[in-house]
């Protein structure tokens, strides 16, 4: 009878026993009498030791034939080994080859980014890329845990939509039979409807922006978490956001130490990410930037260098609040005493990783909302339903959107968002 497979992650509960794992050869060293097989199975990495004098000839031969990324089953005895990354070693007694991989294109030497991106389907197997995906999965788990534990319902907004949410300049157009449709830019408007039905809701789904920007922070397709809360004002929403982001970061620190180590992340920069977060108004941010020699005037939006300069003043994520009404989305509620600014905030990650959250209190007054629709020339059939939300039992409400990939980039300490998602969609890149 075949032995049941054990994963590398489970080896710790099999010390001294003989187990069988399904794995790939990541790397190999040989001293002539001993072969050291670096094996990986997705759950971790372990060294398999094949001693010529201790194994049958065919096992030694099989090990000798192995090339990078060959697939096999390995049987061996689990030994504790403090020096190895997994903490264990396998004393190999049998090796059953599934396939010998010929000419695996990604070798341990350095490759250019374009080459790696063309081979993303294989690049994902590397220890660094695996670590990023493990952290991403943990962030998603922490997000769901936070909202589940805080009384939110998960609601799924549509992906094909008849209208825009964040402006019309970066919509992906498609035909919906005889009608025009767009891939969603944000589920927010639908989440507002859901909040009026369920109180506190959040969505987690793909988002599309046909942005012709080739920066290290922009993806064409990214994943967004969008909570929306009835009877919650701007200030209360900020309190939720800082608790939420702290929870996510601390959860990764608890569960992904090894992955952060693989990525060379300085965890001291994450350990202090605990609520409350500092706040700075847009007005004060403009003054600060001018003081530091930036050519920026009140009324202009911030670019990446501005955000980085502001972030450098703090060692935690910082909220920039109360942006000018004219540069923000149509649905944001004006400040009651200063209608030229809105009750909104962007959360800027430390160390130059840029904006990770955009959020606001929403306009709840039906007259003002109708005015905004006229000003923004949105007054067509596609939004009729949205105005109903202000007509039938309108209430104060707030929400925000966290970009998953920018959050992964920050927590993992990655320069570019292309490594934060399994198959990135970037400007001019749709392959693989
Ligand atoms: O600031 P944004 O555009 O906000 C909204 O879409 C709101 N409707 C959200 C809401 O209130 N429900 O986007 C929110 C976040 C940004 O802070 C950023 O993290 C991420 O989404 N994001 C992007 N991430 C990667 N690539 C892009 N092109 C992104 N655009 C926005």
PDB file of C-alpha atoms in Angstrom, residues 179-303:
ATOM      1  CA  UNK A 179     -25.901  48.287 -24.299  1.00  0.00           C
ATOM      2  CA  UNK A 180     -22.609  49.828 -23.245  1.00  0.00           C
ATOM      3  CA  UNK A 181     -21.026  48.450 -20.093  1.00  0.00           C
ATOM      4  CA  UNK A 182     -17.834  48.960 -18.089  1.00  0.00           C
ATOM      5  CA  UNK A 183     -15.695  46.767 -15.863  1.00  0.00           C
ATOM      6  CA  UNK A 184     -16.093  47.985 -12.289  1.00  0.00           C
ATOM      7  CA  UNK A 185     -13.804  50.768 -11.060  1.00  0.00           C
ATOM      8  CA  UNK A 186     -15.106  50.433  -7.504  1.00  0.00           C
ATOM      9  CA  UNK A 187     -18.060  48.661  -5.918  1.00  0.00           C
ATOM     10  CA  UNK A 188     -18.715  51.622  -3.634  1.00  0.00           C
ATOM     11  CA  UNK A 189     -22.039  52.851  -4.999  1.00  0.00           C
ATOM     12  CA  UNK A 190     -23.466  49.337  -4.700  1.00  0.00           C
ATOM     13  CA  UNK A 191     -21.970  48.955  -1.241  1.00  0.00           C
ATOM     14  CA  UNK A 192     -23.818  52.113  -0.201  1.00  0.00           C
ATOM     15  CA  UNK A 193     -27.061  50.402  -1.232  1.00  0.00           C
ATOM     16  CA  UNK A 194     -25.991  47.290   0.685  1.00  0.00           C
ATOM     17  CA  UNK A 195     -25.157  49.339   3.823  1.00  0.00           C
ATOM     18  CA  UNK A 196     -28.725  50.699   3.792  1.00  0.00           C
ATOM     19  CA  UNK A 197     -29.928  47.087   3.794  1.00  0.00           C
ATOM     20  CA  UNK A 198     -27.398  45.430   6.140  1.00  0.00           C
ATOM     21  CA  UNK A 199     -25.801  48.232   8.196  1.00  0.00           C
ATOM     22  CA  UNK A 200     -22.099  47.387   8.009  1.00  0.00           C
ATOM     23  CA  UNK A 201     -20.854  45.657   4.876  1.00  0.00           C
ATOM     24  CA  UNK A 202     -17.625  45.038   2.993  1.00  0.00           C
ATOM     25  CA  UNK A 203     -16.693  43.764  -0.417  1.00  0.00           C
ATOM     26  CA  UNK A 204     -13.532  42.133  -1.660  1.00  0.00           C
ATOM     27  CA  UNK A 205     -13.157  41.870  -5.381  1.00  0.00           C
ATOM     28  CA  UNK A 206     -11.341  42.767  -8.567  1.00  0.00           C
ATOM     29  CA  UNK A 207     -11.266  46.354  -9.795  1.00  0.00           C
ATOM     30  CA  UNK A 208     -10.281  47.671 -13.215  1.00  0.00           C
ATOM     31  CA  UNK A 209      -8.714  50.979 -14.182  1.00  0.00           C
ATOM     32  CA  UNK A 210      -7.684  51.610 -17.773  1.00  0.00           C
ATOM     33  CA  UNK A 211      -4.957  53.965 -16.594  1.00  0.00           C
ATOM     34  CA  UNK A 212      -2.191  54.704 -19.041  1.00  0.00           C
ATOM     35  CA  UNK A 213       0.230  55.117 -16.168  1.00  0.00           C
ATOM     36  CA  UNK A 214       3.328  53.021 -15.927  1.00  0.00           C
ATOM     37  CA  UNK A 215       4.337  53.547 -12.318  1.00  0.00           C
ATOM     38  CA  UNK A 216       5.419  51.126  -9.634  1.00  0.00           C
ATOM     39  CA  UNK A 217       2.077  51.608  -7.858  1.00  0.00           C
ATOM     40  CA  UNK A 218      -0.424  51.162 -10.684  1.00  0.00           C
ATOM     41  CA  UNK A 219      -2.044  47.970 -11.831  1.00  0.00           C
ATOM     42  CA  UNK A 220      -4.741  47.798 -14.493  1.00  0.00           C
ATOM     43  CA  UNK A 221      -6.511  45.038 -12.547  1.00  0.00           C
ATOM     44  CA  UNK A 222      -6.247  45.098  -8.772  1.00  0.00           C
ATOM     45  CA  UNK A 223      -8.208  43.868  -5.762  1.00  0.00           C
ATOM     46  CA  UNK A 224      -9.958  46.232  -3.421  1.00  0.00           C
ATOM     47  CA  UNK A 225     -11.574  45.826  -0.011  1.00  0.00           C
ATOM     48  CA  UNK A 226     -14.467  48.270   0.315  1.00  0.00           C
ATOM     49  CA  UNK A 227     -16.291  48.586   3.646  1.00  0.00           C
ATOM     50  CA  UNK A 228     -19.357  50.820   3.891  1.00  0.00           C
ATOM     51  CA  UNK A 229     -21.033  51.734   7.202  1.00  0.00           C
ATOM     52  CA  UNK A 230     -24.445  53.267   7.907  1.00  0.00           C
ATOM     53  CA  UNK A 231     -24.644  55.800  10.791  1.00  0.00           C
ATOM     54  CA  UNK A 232     -20.845  56.220  10.799  1.00  0.00           C
ATOM     55  CA  UNK A 233     -19.258  59.634  10.256  1.00  0.00           C
ATOM     56  CA  UNK A 234     -15.843  60.595   8.879  1.00  0.00           C
ATOM     57  CA  UNK A 235     -14.053  60.542  12.262  1.00  0.00           C
ATOM     58  CA  UNK A 236     -15.557  57.199  13.234  1.00  0.00           C
ATOM     59  CA  UNK A 237     -14.545  55.775   9.868  1.00  0.00           C
ATOM     60  CA  UNK A 238     -10.911  56.812  10.466  1.00  0.00           C
ATOM     61  CA  UNK A 239     -11.001  54.933  13.778  1.00  0.00           C
ATOM     62  CA  UNK A 240     -12.171  51.778  11.962  1.00  0.00           C
ATOM     63  CA  UNK A 241      -9.466  52.193   9.312  1.00  0.00           C
ATOM     64  CA  UNK A 242      -6.584  52.470  11.758  1.00  0.00           C
ATOM     65  CA  UNK A 243      -7.804  49.487  13.779  1.00  0.00           C
ATOM     66  CA  UNK A 244      -8.250  47.503  10.582  1.00  0.00           C
ATOM     67  CA  UNK A 245      -4.798  48.252   9.128  1.00  0.00           C
ATOM     68  CA  UNK A 246      -3.125  47.577  12.495  1.00  0.00           C
ATOM     69  CA  UNK A 247      -4.876  44.223  12.715  1.00  0.00           C
ATOM     70  CA  UNK A 248      -3.741  43.220   9.222  1.00  0.00           C
ATOM     71  CA  UNK A 249      -0.093  44.171   9.847  1.00  0.00           C
ATOM     72  CA  UNK A 250       0.078  42.500  13.263  1.00  0.00           C
ATOM     73  CA  UNK A 251      -1.525  39.363  11.886  1.00  0.00           C
ATOM     74  CA  UNK A 252       1.137  39.095   9.164  1.00  0.00           C
ATOM     75  CA  UNK A 253       3.847  39.617  11.808  1.00  0.00           C
ATOM     76  CA  UNK A 254       2.363  36.790  13.864  1.00  0.00           C
ATOM     77  CA  UNK A 255       1.867  34.278  11.053  1.00  0.00           C
ATOM     78  CA  UNK A 256       4.467  35.075   8.368  1.00  0.00           C
ATOM     79  CA  UNK A 257       7.791  35.643  10.184  1.00  0.00           C
ATOM     80  CA  UNK A 258       9.641  33.198   7.967  1.00  0.00           C
ATOM     81  CA  UNK A 259       8.276  34.733   4.750  1.00  0.00           C
ATOM     82  CA  UNK A 260       9.176  38.266   5.879  1.00  0.00           C
ATOM     83  CA  UNK A 261      12.675  36.967   6.619  1.00  0.00           C
ATOM     84  CA  UNK A 262      12.909  35.430   3.119  1.00  0.00           C
ATOM     85  CA  UNK A 263      11.939  38.850   1.746  1.00  0.00           C
ATOM     86  CA  UNK A 264      14.549  40.607   3.883  1.00  0.00           C
ATOM     87  CA  UNK A 265      11.829  42.843   5.372  1.00  0.00           C
ATOM     88  CA  UNK A 266      12.895  45.028   8.289  1.00  0.00           C
ATOM     89  CA  UNK A 267      10.096  44.017  10.660  1.00  0.00           C
ATOM     90  CA  UNK A 268      10.930  46.763  13.160  1.00  0.00           C
ATOM     91  CA  UNK A 269       9.285  49.102  10.641  1.00  0.00           C
ATOM     92  CA  UNK A 270       6.021  47.119  10.959  1.00  0.00           C
ATOM     93  CA  UNK A 271       5.975  46.331  14.668  1.00  0.00           C
ATOM     94  CA  UNK A 272       4.928  49.867  15.638  1.00  0.00           C
ATOM     95  CA  UNK A 273       2.001  49.920  13.201  1.00  0.00           C
ATOM     96  CA  UNK A 274      -0.634  50.147  15.912  1.00  0.00           C
ATOM     97  CA  UNK A 275      -3.640  52.476  16.174  1.00  0.00           C
ATOM     98  CA  UNK A 276      -3.957  55.423  16.523  1.00  0.00           C
ATOM     99  CA  UNK A 277      -2.330  56.788  13.348  1.00  0.00           C
ATOM    100  CA  UNK A 278      -1.246  60.411  12.952  1.00  0.00           C
ATOM    101  CA  UNK A 279      -3.403  62.812  10.910  1.00  0.00           C
ATOM    102  CA  UNK A 280      -2.508  65.873   8.894  1.00  0.00           C
ATOM    103  CA  UNK A 281      -4.942  68.091   7.018  1.00  0.00           C
ATOM    104  CA  UNK A 282      -4.486  68.770   3.327  1.00  0.00           C
ATOM    105  CA  UNK A 283      -3.901  72.458   4.233  1.00  0.00           C
ATOM    106  CA  UNK A 284      -1.070  71.575   6.614  1.00  0.00           C
ATOM    107  CA  UNK A 285       0.364  69.076   4.143  1.00  0.00           C
ATOM    108  CA  UNK A 286       0.531  71.803   1.471  1.00  0.00           C
ATOM    109  CA  UNK A 287       2.258  74.155   3.939  1.00  0.00           C
ATOM    110  CA  UNK A 288       4.734  71.422   4.877  1.00  0.00           C
ATOM    111  CA  UNK A 289       5.539  70.644   1.245  1.00  0.00           C
ATOM    112  CA  UNK A 290       6.060  74.315   0.386  1.00  0.00           C
ATOM    113  CA  UNK A 291       8.362  74.687   3.387  1.00  0.00           C
ATOM    114  CA  UNK A 292      10.413  71.807   2.020  1.00  0.00           C
ATOM    115  CA  UNK A 293      10.750  73.376  -1.401  1.00  0.00           C
ATOM    116  CA  UNK A 294       8.044  71.594  -3.411  1.00  0.00           C
ATOM    117  CA  UNK A 295       6.352  73.636  -6.127  1.00  0.00           C
ATOM    118  CA  UNK A 296       2.743  72.888  -5.240  1.00  0.00           C
ATOM    119  CA  UNK A 297      -0.264  75.151  -4.713  1.00  0.00           C
ATOM    120  CA  UNK A 298      -3.469  74.711  -2.715  1.00  0.00           C
ATOM    121  CA  UNK A 299      -5.966  72.947  -4.971  1.00  0.00           C
ATOM    122  CA  UNK A 300      -3.484  70.605  -6.660  1.00  0.00           C
ATOM    123  CA  UNK A 301      -3.445  66.865  -6.035  1.00  0.00           C
ATOM    124  CA  UNK A 302      -0.413  65.126  -4.543  1.00  0.00           C
ATOM    125  CA  UNK A 303       1.937  63.033  -6.629  1.00  0.00           C
TER     126      UNK A 303
END
